[in-house]
């Protein structure tokens, strides 16, 4: 429409523009100057930004020798600095320690939509119960948590019933012992921290509920620690009851090696090697720290499906609405100044009224 | 009013997806408030119960783990959007909208404070020691430093009173931030949005709806999808391992460090050997954003290629400082922190 109006403006033969006064033409010229000055400033800034982009993306050959040398040196310094940072970040040894970082292993639950290996979880529970539970608590895990994960409900009830839990008070005000129920939490090996320290040369065996999240390296670290016992190198002295493990910060660990081949007899007949047991108990402890893990991974699939349905619709609507704006061609039209009481004509107008716009 | 603010609002037609982070920040704030209200229903601000409450929430409350990871990682998304929003403002010189800029910096400071208070609430090792280190910075204030710290603690160390008041403030401040957001938007709509060309032309404006509502929704959906993917697949990757150990005042972690979004300021703090100097540098690392409004009015990009290059140098320094903040205080990281701090502040004077 603007274009059509513009072309009709250029045709003074129409009756609408037969009465152009000099004052009106003067205003048009002033308006044109105004628009041109705006166009100039806009164009200048646009070309400035183009220059900035061309600087970022190329035209290196057009630079002077001095600038080439400067930018080349800066680029080389940036690359060298990046390499140095990468080397520092990936260094296995820090100046503040001599510990080994646990290598990364592929776990059954590592993938984006991979769930835990529940056979492994069940075996891991067996390792925990027969080996770890002697010293380590798992205080945030209840027997009900095992249902549908490692055991059936009946099996979990039987596991719970195998422990004695203090309850009460009864009608006589006395505490009493009863067999465990599904709602009961795993029993603690020691009544309190002081007793735990007293039984372990002053070291407190940590609770294992969050152990894979509470250690740098997560389950990789747990597996490496359980399989990483070795002789202490020369120069490192261990106190009584301590063992050397290069994955443990400082190396001196108050827990001796606990896993040995055939240390447990798996119900499913899996051969109980040290690495198999370490893998199973690490997997079990990962589940203990993240019992919501499998639900999370299921939600990945749901989220992807919903996103795949919704996003194309929204993106299409966005592109559809913007298509007119993106494909438009701007044309600056010279509009005369509106004539009203704020803009009185500079000279006496002709007999007819000024053209409307 | 809603119509003029969200529907018929005239907006420059040429603003890019970088301008979408403002609305993303608004969505983040609302998400944090809503999830936070749900979390507060199951939280007790007692030092004996706080850690167990979080564990209970993660394990026993229906959907509690989702609320918690959205809230915890939502803070990271919030600050990531903040950094991009501020970085866009720096690159395109949005600070010429002086009142909008000042209100934005105030929101940023308040959000940092709120995030710090929230980080203390799980009462893990890093919560406790982070609170101890950061609140101790107040002791650098001359003459009244020690009483000031004890007043903040509500005792002679970080204790139950500290946790209770931190929880109270953490609940309160987001509503103050919401009010500040309204102020920020009011100034923005009064002073009008900046645009990539730096033009002040009043022409070529289009209505906010449907153009920018759809544009914002497009990037919002994409970012939220990626955010939820992180929540579903690696929800604990941004959390410190130490914070899965209950707070223990008798055991100090080997490396005490804040969340990733504070690491640049933390590196600046540690780079200054003097305590008061470090605290001042820490504050100035944010407050230096305010004097930018004194720079000359909106310039075009003529002959500013070097300035653009310096901006990316500043971004690089920011990233290096973030990386240095998580490194132990030893060489070569210490020297690198000092040099990077120097370059960080130099940028504001270029």
XYZ file of C-alpha atoms in Angstrom:
707
model
C 0.000 0.000 0.000
C 2.819 2.331 0.818
C 4.409 1.581 -2.498
C 1.177 2.354 -4.314
C 0.837 5.618 -2.451
C 4.386 6.475 -3.287
C 3.858 5.923 -6.977
C 0.708 8.028 -6.954
C 2.693 10.708 -5.179
C 5.040 10.726 -8.136
C 2.168 11.403 -10.516
C 1.179 15.021 -10.066
C -1.341 14.712 -12.846
C -3.901 13.255 -10.511
C -6.349 15.704 -9.104
C -5.199 14.959 -5.601
C -1.763 16.559 -6.116
C -2.470 19.360 -8.485
C -2.211 21.955 -5.786
C 1.324 21.459 -4.417
C 2.455 24.698 -2.940
C 6.121 25.741 -2.643
C 5.797 25.580 1.117
C 4.591 22.036 0.902
C 7.446 21.046 -1.374
C 9.849 22.688 1.030
C 8.500 20.527 3.842
C 8.846 17.439 1.693
C 12.478 18.270 1.024
C 13.117 18.718 4.734
C 11.420 15.391 5.431
C 13.530 13.736 2.771
C 16.670 15.101 4.390
C 15.496 13.761 7.724
C 14.868 10.282 6.354
C 18.133 10.241 4.460
C 20.079 11.224 7.545
C 18.441 8.369 9.447
C 19.131 5.970 6.634
C 22.731 7.075 6.604
C 23.251 6.537 10.334
C 21.480 3.183 10.157
C 23.480 2.107 7.153
C 26.728 3.224 8.736
C 26.113 1.214 11.866
C 25.021 -1.782 9.830
C 28.171 -1.667 7.751
C 30.101 -1.300 11.017
C 28.632 -4.482 12.343
C 29.362 -6.171 9.030
C 32.952 -5.135 9.410
C 32.985 -6.623 12.885
C 31.624 -9.892 11.560
C 34.014 -10.000 8.663
C 36.791 -9.503 11.177
C 35.528 -12.428 13.189
C 35.002 -14.768 10.275
C 37.810 -14.061 7.875
C 39.384 -11.579 5.486
C 42.627 -12.267 7.246
C 44.447 -11.798 3.957
C 43.284 -8.184 3.720
C 44.931 -7.214 7.002
C 48.246 -5.422 7.173
C 51.401 -7.412 7.933
C 51.561 -5.883 11.402
C 47.999 -6.873 12.236
C 48.527 -10.314 10.772
C 51.496 -10.795 13.069
C 49.564 -9.441 16.062
C 46.486 -11.565 15.526
C 48.579 -14.599 14.660
C 50.516 -14.244 17.893
C 47.305 -13.785 19.876
C 45.799 -16.859 18.225
C 48.897 -18.943 18.902
C 48.927 -17.764 22.529
C 45.254 -18.662 22.913
C 45.820 -22.153 21.488
C 48.895 -22.678 23.677
C 46.972 -21.428 26.723
C 44.106 -23.779 25.943
C 46.500 -26.724 25.666
C 48.112 -25.780 28.975
C 44.737 -25.589 30.716
C 43.740 -28.933 29.246
C 47.000 -30.500 30.419
C 46.522 -29.081 33.909
C 42.916 -30.231 34.060
C 43.600 -33.776 32.896
C 46.780 -34.222 34.911
C 46.569 -37.423 36.968
C 48.686 -35.972 39.749
C 48.152 -32.653 41.491
C 50.835 -30.853 43.433
C 48.637 -31.161 46.511
C 48.370 -34.950 46.383
C 49.730 -38.221 45.075
C 46.414 -40.004 44.726
C 45.355 -41.890 41.663
C 42.140 -40.837 39.960
C 39.751 -43.717 39.377
C 39.471 -44.654 35.698
C 36.057 -44.528 34.085
C 34.316 -47.847 33.457
C 31.201 -48.589 31.504
C 28.370 -49.487 33.870
C 25.100 -51.154 32.938
C 23.293 -47.929 33.938
C 25.726 -45.515 32.264
C 23.662 -44.877 29.149
C 21.081 -42.132 28.814
C 18.177 -44.581 28.941
C 19.926 -47.496 30.647
C 18.444 -48.866 33.872
C 20.281 -50.649 36.638
C 21.176 -54.295 36.116
C 18.799 -55.693 38.720
C 20.471 -59.093 38.850
C 23.657 -57.278 39.707
C 21.777 -55.227 42.332
C 20.590 -58.421 43.998
C 24.090 -59.856 44.022
C 25.398 -56.525 45.302
C 22.915 -56.615 48.162
C 24.244 -60.054 49.040
C 27.832 -58.746 49.075
C 26.803 -55.784 51.207
C 24.919 -57.998 53.651
C 27.641 -60.632 53.988
C 30.744 -58.417 53.798
C 30.148 -54.674 54.207
C 27.309 -54.668 56.736
C 29.646 -55.874 59.457
C 31.075 -52.339 59.701
C 29.066 -50.028 57.435
C 25.503 -48.885 57.961
C 23.010 -48.126 55.199
C 20.730 -46.063 57.348
C 18.535 -44.445 54.691
C 17.528 -47.771 53.116
C 14.502 -49.683 54.419
C 13.548 -53.240 53.523
C 10.518 -51.906 51.662
C 12.932 -50.261 49.244
C 14.098 -53.693 48.099
C 10.626 -54.689 46.886
C 10.504 -54.721 43.116
C 14.161 -53.796 42.877
C 16.185 -56.716 44.178
C 13.554 -58.899 45.848
C 9.910 -59.790 45.685
C 7.694 -58.597 48.519
C 7.770 -62.008 50.215
C 11.541 -62.218 49.937
C 11.951 -58.712 51.316
C 9.647 -59.555 54.247
C 11.767 -62.612 54.940
C 14.941 -60.517 54.817
C 13.413 -58.039 57.254
C 12.183 -60.756 59.571
C 15.732 -62.047 59.905
C 16.721 -59.030 62.025
C 15.586 -58.025 65.478
C 14.360 -54.484 65.986
C 13.846 -52.675 69.259
C 10.299 -51.387 69.552
C 8.069 -50.038 72.243
C 7.282 -49.014 74.798
C 4.656 -51.686 75.433
C 1.692 -51.324 77.817
C 4.100 -51.770 80.712
C 6.380 -49.042 79.448
C 9.108 -51.520 78.519
C 11.024 -51.626 75.255
C 10.974 -54.975 73.536
C 12.549 -56.741 70.566
C 10.534 -57.957 67.590
C 11.298 -59.372 64.133
C 11.825 -56.723 61.466
C 9.099 -55.566 59.077
C 9.244 -54.049 55.605
C 9.048 -50.545 57.063
C 12.177 -51.059 59.175
C 15.474 -49.598 58.090
C 18.632 -51.662 57.716
C 20.255 -52.330 61.084
C 23.323 -50.378 62.138
C 26.420 -52.430 62.990
C 27.324 -50.190 65.939
C 25.104 -48.472 68.478
C 26.876 -45.141 68.001
C 29.894 -43.484 66.376
C 32.089 -43.872 69.443
C 31.533 -47.620 69.467
C 32.315 -47.754 65.747
C 35.584 -45.880 66.255
C 36.519 -48.056 69.205
C 36.087 -51.175 67.101
C 38.081 -49.842 64.131
C 41.308 -48.383 65.538
C 39.762 -44.942 65.814
C 38.431 -44.831 62.247
C 34.711 -44.316 61.662
C 33.307 -46.530 58.880
C 31.096 -44.168 56.861
C 27.426 -44.792 56.179
C 27.107 -46.132 52.636
C 23.691 -44.693 51.696
C 25.233 -41.866 49.660
C 28.741 -43.189 49.310
C 28.816 -43.266 45.511
C 27.640 -39.646 45.306
C 29.746 -38.522 48.248
C 33.042 -39.480 46.642
C 34.677 -37.920 43.599
C 34.542 -40.560 40.894
C 31.271 -42.067 42.146
C 30.938 -45.822 41.508
C 34.170 -45.777 39.496
C 35.949 -44.799 42.683
C 34.223 -47.463 44.800
C 35.118 -50.181 42.322
C 38.709 -48.954 42.020
C 39.065 -48.749 45.778
C 37.737 -52.270 46.368
C 40.005 -53.765 43.735
C 42.984 -51.445 44.164
C 44.724 -52.726 47.293
C 48.436 -53.149 46.856
C 51.695 -53.129 48.780
C 52.665 -49.750 50.178
C 55.483 -48.195 48.156
C 58.806 -47.437 49.790
C 58.698 -44.385 52.011
C 55.079 -44.748 53.100
C 54.610 -46.039 56.609
C 51.295 -47.503 57.685
C 49.978 -47.711 61.217
C 48.550 -50.864 62.729
C 45.364 -51.932 61.003
C 45.941 -49.742 57.969
C 46.264 -50.905 54.374
C 47.618 -49.125 51.329
C 45.309 -48.164 48.515
C 46.475 -45.639 45.907
C 42.891 -44.563 45.144
C 42.234 -43.487 48.727
C 43.275 -39.889 49.504
C 46.638 -40.186 51.242
C 46.888 -43.885 50.483
C 46.609 -45.143 54.083
C 43.205 -46.726 54.541
C 41.862 -48.130 57.810
C 39.833 -50.738 55.949
C 41.840 -53.760 54.902
C 41.032 -55.582 51.684
C 37.641 -57.207 52.173
C 36.923 -58.918 48.881
C 38.615 -62.171 47.905
C 37.713 -64.683 45.235
C 34.779 -66.862 46.268
C 34.258 -64.659 49.311
C 30.509 -65.086 48.881
C 28.446 -67.756 47.184
C 26.047 -66.134 44.736
C 22.503 -67.543 44.630
C 22.404 -67.344 40.841
C 25.635 -69.275 40.389
C 27.702 -66.325 39.128
C 31.366 -66.855 39.847
C 32.286 -64.577 42.750
C 35.583 -63.089 41.647
C 36.903 -59.953 43.345
C 36.056 -57.766 40.369
C 32.589 -59.353 40.042
C 31.793 -58.692 43.693
C 33.243 -55.180 43.520
C 31.180 -54.445 40.442
C 27.984 -55.824 41.996
C 28.330 -53.998 45.298
C 29.257 -50.754 43.515
C 26.125 -51.104 41.413
C 24.058 -51.798 44.526
C 25.503 -48.781 46.324
C 24.768 -46.631 43.270
C 21.153 -47.694 43.546
C 21.199 -46.998 47.293
C 22.325 -43.433 46.576
C 19.930 -42.944 43.650
C 16.867 -45.147 44.154
C 14.949 -42.882 41.768
C 17.417 -43.655 38.959
C 15.245 -45.967 36.865
C 12.225 -43.656 37.139
C 14.394 -40.809 35.916
C 15.588 -42.741 32.922
C 12.020 -43.715 32.021
C 11.091 -40.050 32.063
C 13.791 -39.353 29.484
C 11.786 -41.322 26.954
C 8.562 -39.518 27.905
C 10.237 -36.113 27.692
C 11.711 -36.856 24.279
C 8.329 -38.004 22.974
C 6.514 -34.936 24.273
C 9.223 -32.636 22.980
C 9.142 -34.307 19.566
C 5.388 -33.684 19.430
C 5.249 -30.141 20.770
C 8.399 -28.495 19.462
C 7.770 -28.882 15.716
C 4.319 -27.319 16.150
C 5.672 -24.346 18.064
C 8.608 -23.970 15.696
C 6.298 -24.057 12.694
C 4.011 -21.454 14.273
C 7.037 -19.275 15.004
C 8.382 -19.562 11.453
C 4.928 -19.087 9.974
C 4.284 -15.884 11.905
C 7.724 -14.502 11.174
C 7.756 -15.449 7.495
C 6.062 -12.200 6.473
C 8.533 -10.125 8.418
C 11.530 -12.117 7.231
C 10.557 -11.831 3.573
C 9.416 -8.217 3.545
C 11.145 -5.537 1.556
C 11.383 -2.171 3.275
C 10.789 0.965 1.341
C 11.132 4.375 2.861
C 8.291 6.646 1.848
C 8.460 10.376 2.155
C 5.522 11.456 4.171
C 4.604 15.101 4.307
C 4.396 16.762 7.627
C 0.884 16.668 8.985
C -0.825 19.982 8.821
C -2.452 20.970 12.079
C -2.377 23.784 14.571
C 1.068 22.679 15.780
C 2.582 22.802 12.291
C 1.194 25.920 10.638
C 2.231 26.485 7.052
C 5.209 28.794 6.596
C 3.529 30.685 3.761
C 0.006 31.316 2.664
C -1.412 28.143 1.227
C -3.168 28.098 -2.031
C -6.888 28.106 -2.237
C -7.245 24.353 -1.932
C -6.375 22.307 1.134
C -3.027 20.459 1.347
C -3.106 16.867 0.273
C -3.886 14.278 2.838
C -1.603 11.261 3.207
C -1.577 -3.074 31.710
C -0.939 -6.741 30.910
C -1.957 -6.046 27.349
C 0.517 -3.198 26.975
C 3.277 -5.224 28.663
C 2.859 -8.606 27.032
C 0.678 -8.305 23.949
C 0.845 -4.944 22.215
C 4.256 -3.995 23.535
C 6.242 -2.512 20.625
C 9.563 -4.332 20.293
C 12.373 -3.901 17.746
C 11.958 -6.361 14.909
C 15.653 -7.165 14.667
C 16.373 -8.489 18.176
C 17.773 -12.000 18.104
C 17.395 -15.105 20.242
C 19.940 -13.592 22.641
C 17.131 -11.325 23.799
C 15.091 -14.362 24.842
C 17.108 -14.971 27.977
C 15.228 -12.268 29.845
C 11.957 -14.132 29.553
C 13.807 -17.374 30.305
C 15.026 -15.784 33.529
C 11.444 -14.939 34.416
C 10.395 -18.542 33.811
C 13.370 -19.759 35.865
C 12.397 -17.505 38.742
C 8.830 -18.770 38.731
C 10.053 -22.379 38.512
C 12.366 -21.844 41.451
C 9.600 -20.270 43.520
C 7.067 -22.997 42.761
C 9.449 -25.919 43.322
C 10.843 -24.158 46.373
C 7.394 -23.901 47.939
C 6.912 -27.653 47.471
C 10.346 -28.375 48.930
C 9.653 -26.161 51.935
C 6.612 -28.307 52.735
C 8.950 -31.201 53.533
C 11.885 -29.306 54.987
C 12.808 -28.583 58.556
C 15.438 -25.947 59.263
C 16.976 -27.759 62.201
C 20.588 -28.839 61.978
C 19.582 -32.267 63.304
C 16.904 -32.797 60.688
C 17.852 -30.796 57.598
C 20.029 -33.443 55.916
C 17.534 -36.200 56.759
C 14.711 -34.057 55.366
C 16.443 -33.822 52.015
C 17.064 -37.570 52.021
C 13.416 -38.187 52.917
C 12.358 -35.857 50.135
C 14.520 -37.646 47.597
C 13.511 -41.155 48.614
C 10.056 -41.160 50.167
C 8.066 -38.199 48.849
C 6.183 -38.859 45.625
C 7.943 -36.812 42.942
C 10.122 -35.212 45.595
C 13.342 -36.083 43.799
C 12.084 -34.303 40.681
C 11.222 -31.144 42.612
C 14.580 -31.204 44.313
C 16.721 -31.722 41.209
C 14.734 -29.109 39.281
C 15.251 -26.658 42.144
C 18.937 -27.466 42.624
C 19.849 -27.514 38.940
C 17.376 -24.720 38.243
C 19.697 -22.419 40.140
C 22.438 -23.346 37.675
C 20.166 -22.667 34.708
C 19.116 -19.409 36.333
C 22.707 -18.216 36.592
C 23.655 -19.514 33.170
C 20.798 -17.451 31.742
C 21.942 -14.528 33.909
C 25.458 -14.670 32.506
C 24.252 -14.822 28.911
C 21.709 -12.044 29.580
C 24.371 -9.816 31.128
C 26.931 -10.785 28.482
C 24.478 -9.803 25.758
C 23.930 -6.521 27.570
C 27.654 -5.894 27.714
C 28.256 -6.797 24.075
C 25.394 -4.717 22.721
C 25.835 -1.967 25.295
C 22.430 -2.316 26.869
C 23.781 -0.513 29.922
C 22.870 2.763 28.264
C 19.364 1.943 29.492
C 20.670 3.042 32.847
C 17.738 2.386 35.172
C 16.987 -0.953 33.554
C 20.639 -1.889 33.943
C 20.851 -0.842 37.598
C 17.677 -2.706 38.512
C 19.060 -5.745 36.681
C 22.342 -5.638 38.586
C 20.347 -5.384 41.818
C 18.348 -8.464 40.832
C 21.605 -10.264 40.055
C 23.059 -9.409 43.472
C 19.871 -10.444 45.262
C 19.799 -13.692 43.317
C 23.393 -14.442 44.257
C 22.535 -13.884 47.894
C 19.442 -16.067 47.637
C 21.377 -18.840 45.910
C 24.041 -18.751 48.593
C 21.417 -18.990 51.333
C 19.775 -21.896 49.540
C 23.039 -23.766 49.195
C 23.338 -23.873 52.990
C 19.937 -25.514 53.502
C 20.792 -29.179 52.653
C 23.260 -28.989 55.534
C 25.916 -31.090 53.891
C 29.612 -30.593 54.424
C 29.953 -28.013 51.670
C 26.816 -26.215 52.884
C 28.266 -25.829 56.353
C 31.804 -24.931 55.332
C 30.646 -22.716 52.488
C 28.475 -20.809 54.955
C 31.381 -20.581 57.379
C 33.818 -19.250 54.770
C 31.459 -16.770 53.117
C 29.921 -15.372 56.297
C 33.417 -14.983 57.731
C 34.141 -12.528 54.940
C 32.089 -10.019 56.905
C 34.734 -10.119 59.592
C 36.938 -8.139 57.207
C 34.766 -5.084 57.811
C 36.891 -2.778 59.957
C 35.941 -2.384 63.617
C 32.491 -3.990 63.482
C 33.516 -7.096 61.548
C 33.424 -9.679 64.336
C 30.149 -8.488 65.931
C 28.648 -8.342 62.463
C 29.557 -11.971 61.746
C 28.199 -13.123 65.087
C 25.018 -11.181 64.468
C 24.574 -12.919 61.123
C 25.314 -16.307 62.673
C 23.028 -15.734 65.633
C 25.753 -17.216 67.811
C 29.458 -17.829 67.896
C 29.585 -20.175 64.922
C 27.375 -21.338 62.079
C 24.676 -23.148 64.024
C 20.978 -23.867 64.286
C 20.019 -20.194 64.446
C 22.040 -19.551 61.276
C 20.251 -22.304 59.397
C 16.838 -21.131 60.585
C 17.366 -17.535 59.531
C 18.980 -18.564 56.251
C 15.920 -20.664 55.453
C 13.635 -17.805 56.358
C 15.533 -15.368 54.149
C 15.835 -17.890 51.334
C 12.042 -18.162 51.326
C 11.525 -14.408 51.508
C 14.059 -13.006 49.053
C 12.628 -14.562 45.861
C 9.472 -12.523 46.401
C 11.568 -9.393 46.744
C 13.320 -10.396 43.525
C 9.919 -10.794 41.868
C 9.069 -7.214 42.800
C 12.401 -6.065 41.444
C 11.658 -7.913 38.218
C 8.491 -5.849 37.863
C 10.558 -2.706 38.397
C 13.086 -3.971 35.841
C 10.359 -4.598 33.277
C 8.749 -1.245 33.949
C 12.013 0.522 33.241
C 12.605 -1.674 30.207
C 9.223 -0.842 28.723
C 9.784 2.817 29.441
C 13.300 2.964 28.009
C 12.585 0.389 25.250
C 14.653 -2.627 24.345
C 18.117 -2.358 22.894
C 18.786 -4.041 19.568
C 21.726 -5.653 17.783
C 22.407 -2.647 15.545
C 22.455 -0.240 18.443
C 19.992 1.968 16.652
C 17.715 4.327 18.480
C 15.225 4.502 15.678
C 11.714 4.452 16.943
C 10.593 2.828 13.729
C 10.207 -0.787 12.719
C 8.647 -1.972 15.938
C 6.443 -5.018 15.995
C 4.057 -6.228 18.636
C 5.345 -8.553 21.308
C 2.568 -11.001 20.628
C 2.600 -13.117 18.517
C 6.113 -12.430 17.237
C 8.214 -12.496 20.381
C 5.898 -14.622 22.453
C 6.399 -17.379 19.859
C 10.102 -16.664 19.500
C 10.572 -16.797 23.270
C 8.528 -19.974 23.478
C 10.665 -21.642 20.813
C 13.934 -21.113 22.640
C 12.306 -21.658 26.024
C 11.077 -25.107 24.986
C 14.467 -26.061 23.605
C 16.366 -24.918 26.686
C 13.859 -26.466 29.058
C 14.104 -29.741 27.169
C 17.879 -29.771 27.547
C 17.492 -28.769 31.187
C 15.112 -31.648 31.866
C 17.426 -34.035 30.045
C 20.170 -33.081 32.485
C 17.760 -33.495 35.391
C 16.801 -36.961 34.186
C 20.211 -38.245 33.172
C 22.932 -36.481 35.189
C 21.071 -34.660 37.964
C 23.948 -34.701 40.433
C 26.746 -33.746 38.059
C 26.684 -30.107 39.200
C 26.487 -30.938 42.903
C 29.572 -31.235 45.039
C 30.356 -34.712 46.362
C 31.056 -33.258 49.804
C 27.463 -32.113 50.110
C 26.277 -35.723 50.240
C 28.017 -36.008 53.607
C 26.147 -34.543 56.594
C 27.681 -31.341 57.964
C 30.404 -31.994 60.489
C 32.051 -29.009 62.178
C 34.939 -31.249 63.265
C 36.001 -32.286 59.741
C 37.037 -29.656 57.209
C 36.839 -30.679 53.521
C 40.120 -30.601 51.627
C 38.765 -28.190 49.018
C 36.011 -25.763 49.965
C 34.393 -24.271 46.914
C 31.037 -22.720 46.078
C 28.728 -23.690 43.236
C 30.087 -23.191 39.729
C 28.320 -19.872 39.188
C 30.210 -18.238 42.055
C 33.604 -19.664 41.133
C 34.760 -16.624 39.151
C 34.147 -14.367 42.159
C 35.675 -16.971 44.475
C 38.849 -17.084 42.355
C 39.043 -13.281 42.526
C 38.594 -13.432 46.310
C 41.455 -15.907 46.678
C 43.710 -14.078 44.262
C 44.058 -11.110 46.624
C 46.409 -11.957 49.515
C 44.749 -9.428 51.853
C 41.389 -10.426 53.395
C 39.725 -7.018 53.194
C 41.184 -6.490 49.726
C 39.838 -9.860 48.625
C 36.369 -9.057 49.918
C 36.426 -5.683 48.189
C 37.538 -7.314 44.944
C 34.764 -9.887 45.324
C 32.148 -7.166 45.680
C 33.631 -5.083 42.905
C 33.593 -8.037 40.529
C 29.826 -7.490 40.372
C 29.490 -3.829 41.294
C 31.803 -2.821 38.456
C 28.811 -3.412 36.212
C 27.082 -0.305 37.580
C 29.544 2.415 36.482
C 29.149 1.207 32.913
C 26.031 3.359 32.708
C 28.303 6.391 32.827
C 29.776 5.452 29.479
C 28.784 7.582 26.564
C 25.315 7.153 25.197
C 24.526 4.420 22.754
C 27.365 4.177 20.307
C 27.237 2.533 16.958
C 29.678 -0.187 16.156
C 31.910 2.004 14.035
C 35.555 1.382 14.715
C 34.761 -0.825 17.660
C 36.147 -4.079 16.351
C 38.867 -4.027 18.944
C 36.307 -3.475 21.668
C 34.376 -6.508 20.482
C 37.573 -8.501 20.540
C 38.199 -7.337 24.114
C 34.713 -8.482 25.033
C 35.489 -12.032 23.969
C 38.786 -11.772 25.807
C 36.755 -10.796 28.886
C 34.509 -13.835 28.392
C 37.590 -16.038 28.179
C 38.984 -14.521 31.373
C 35.626 -15.111 33.077
C 35.699 -18.782 32.068
C 39.312 -19.177 33.178
C 38.474 -17.607 36.550
C 35.561 -20.032 36.893
C 37.916 -22.913 36.229
C 40.519 -21.534 38.625
C 37.919 -21.186 41.373
C 37.599 -24.955 41.611
C 41.334 -25.562 41.735
C 43.351 -25.885 44.949
C 45.227 -22.832 46.175
C 48.622 -23.786 44.791
C 50.836 -22.982 41.856
C 50.325 -22.471 38.992
C 46.661 -21.765 39.772
C 47.390 -18.981 42.236
C 49.506 -16.976 39.820
C 46.975 -17.560 37.072
C 44.221 -16.256 39.362
C 46.157 -13.064 40.050
C 46.814 -12.428 36.361
C 43.230 -13.259 35.394
C 41.855 -10.989 38.128
C 43.979 -8.148 36.778
C 42.638 -8.689 33.259
C 39.067 -9.079 34.549
C 39.064 -5.634 36.118
C 41.084 -4.101 33.285
C 38.232 -4.784 30.896
C 35.971 -2.333 32.705
C 38.433 0.475 32.072
C 38.957 -0.164 28.379
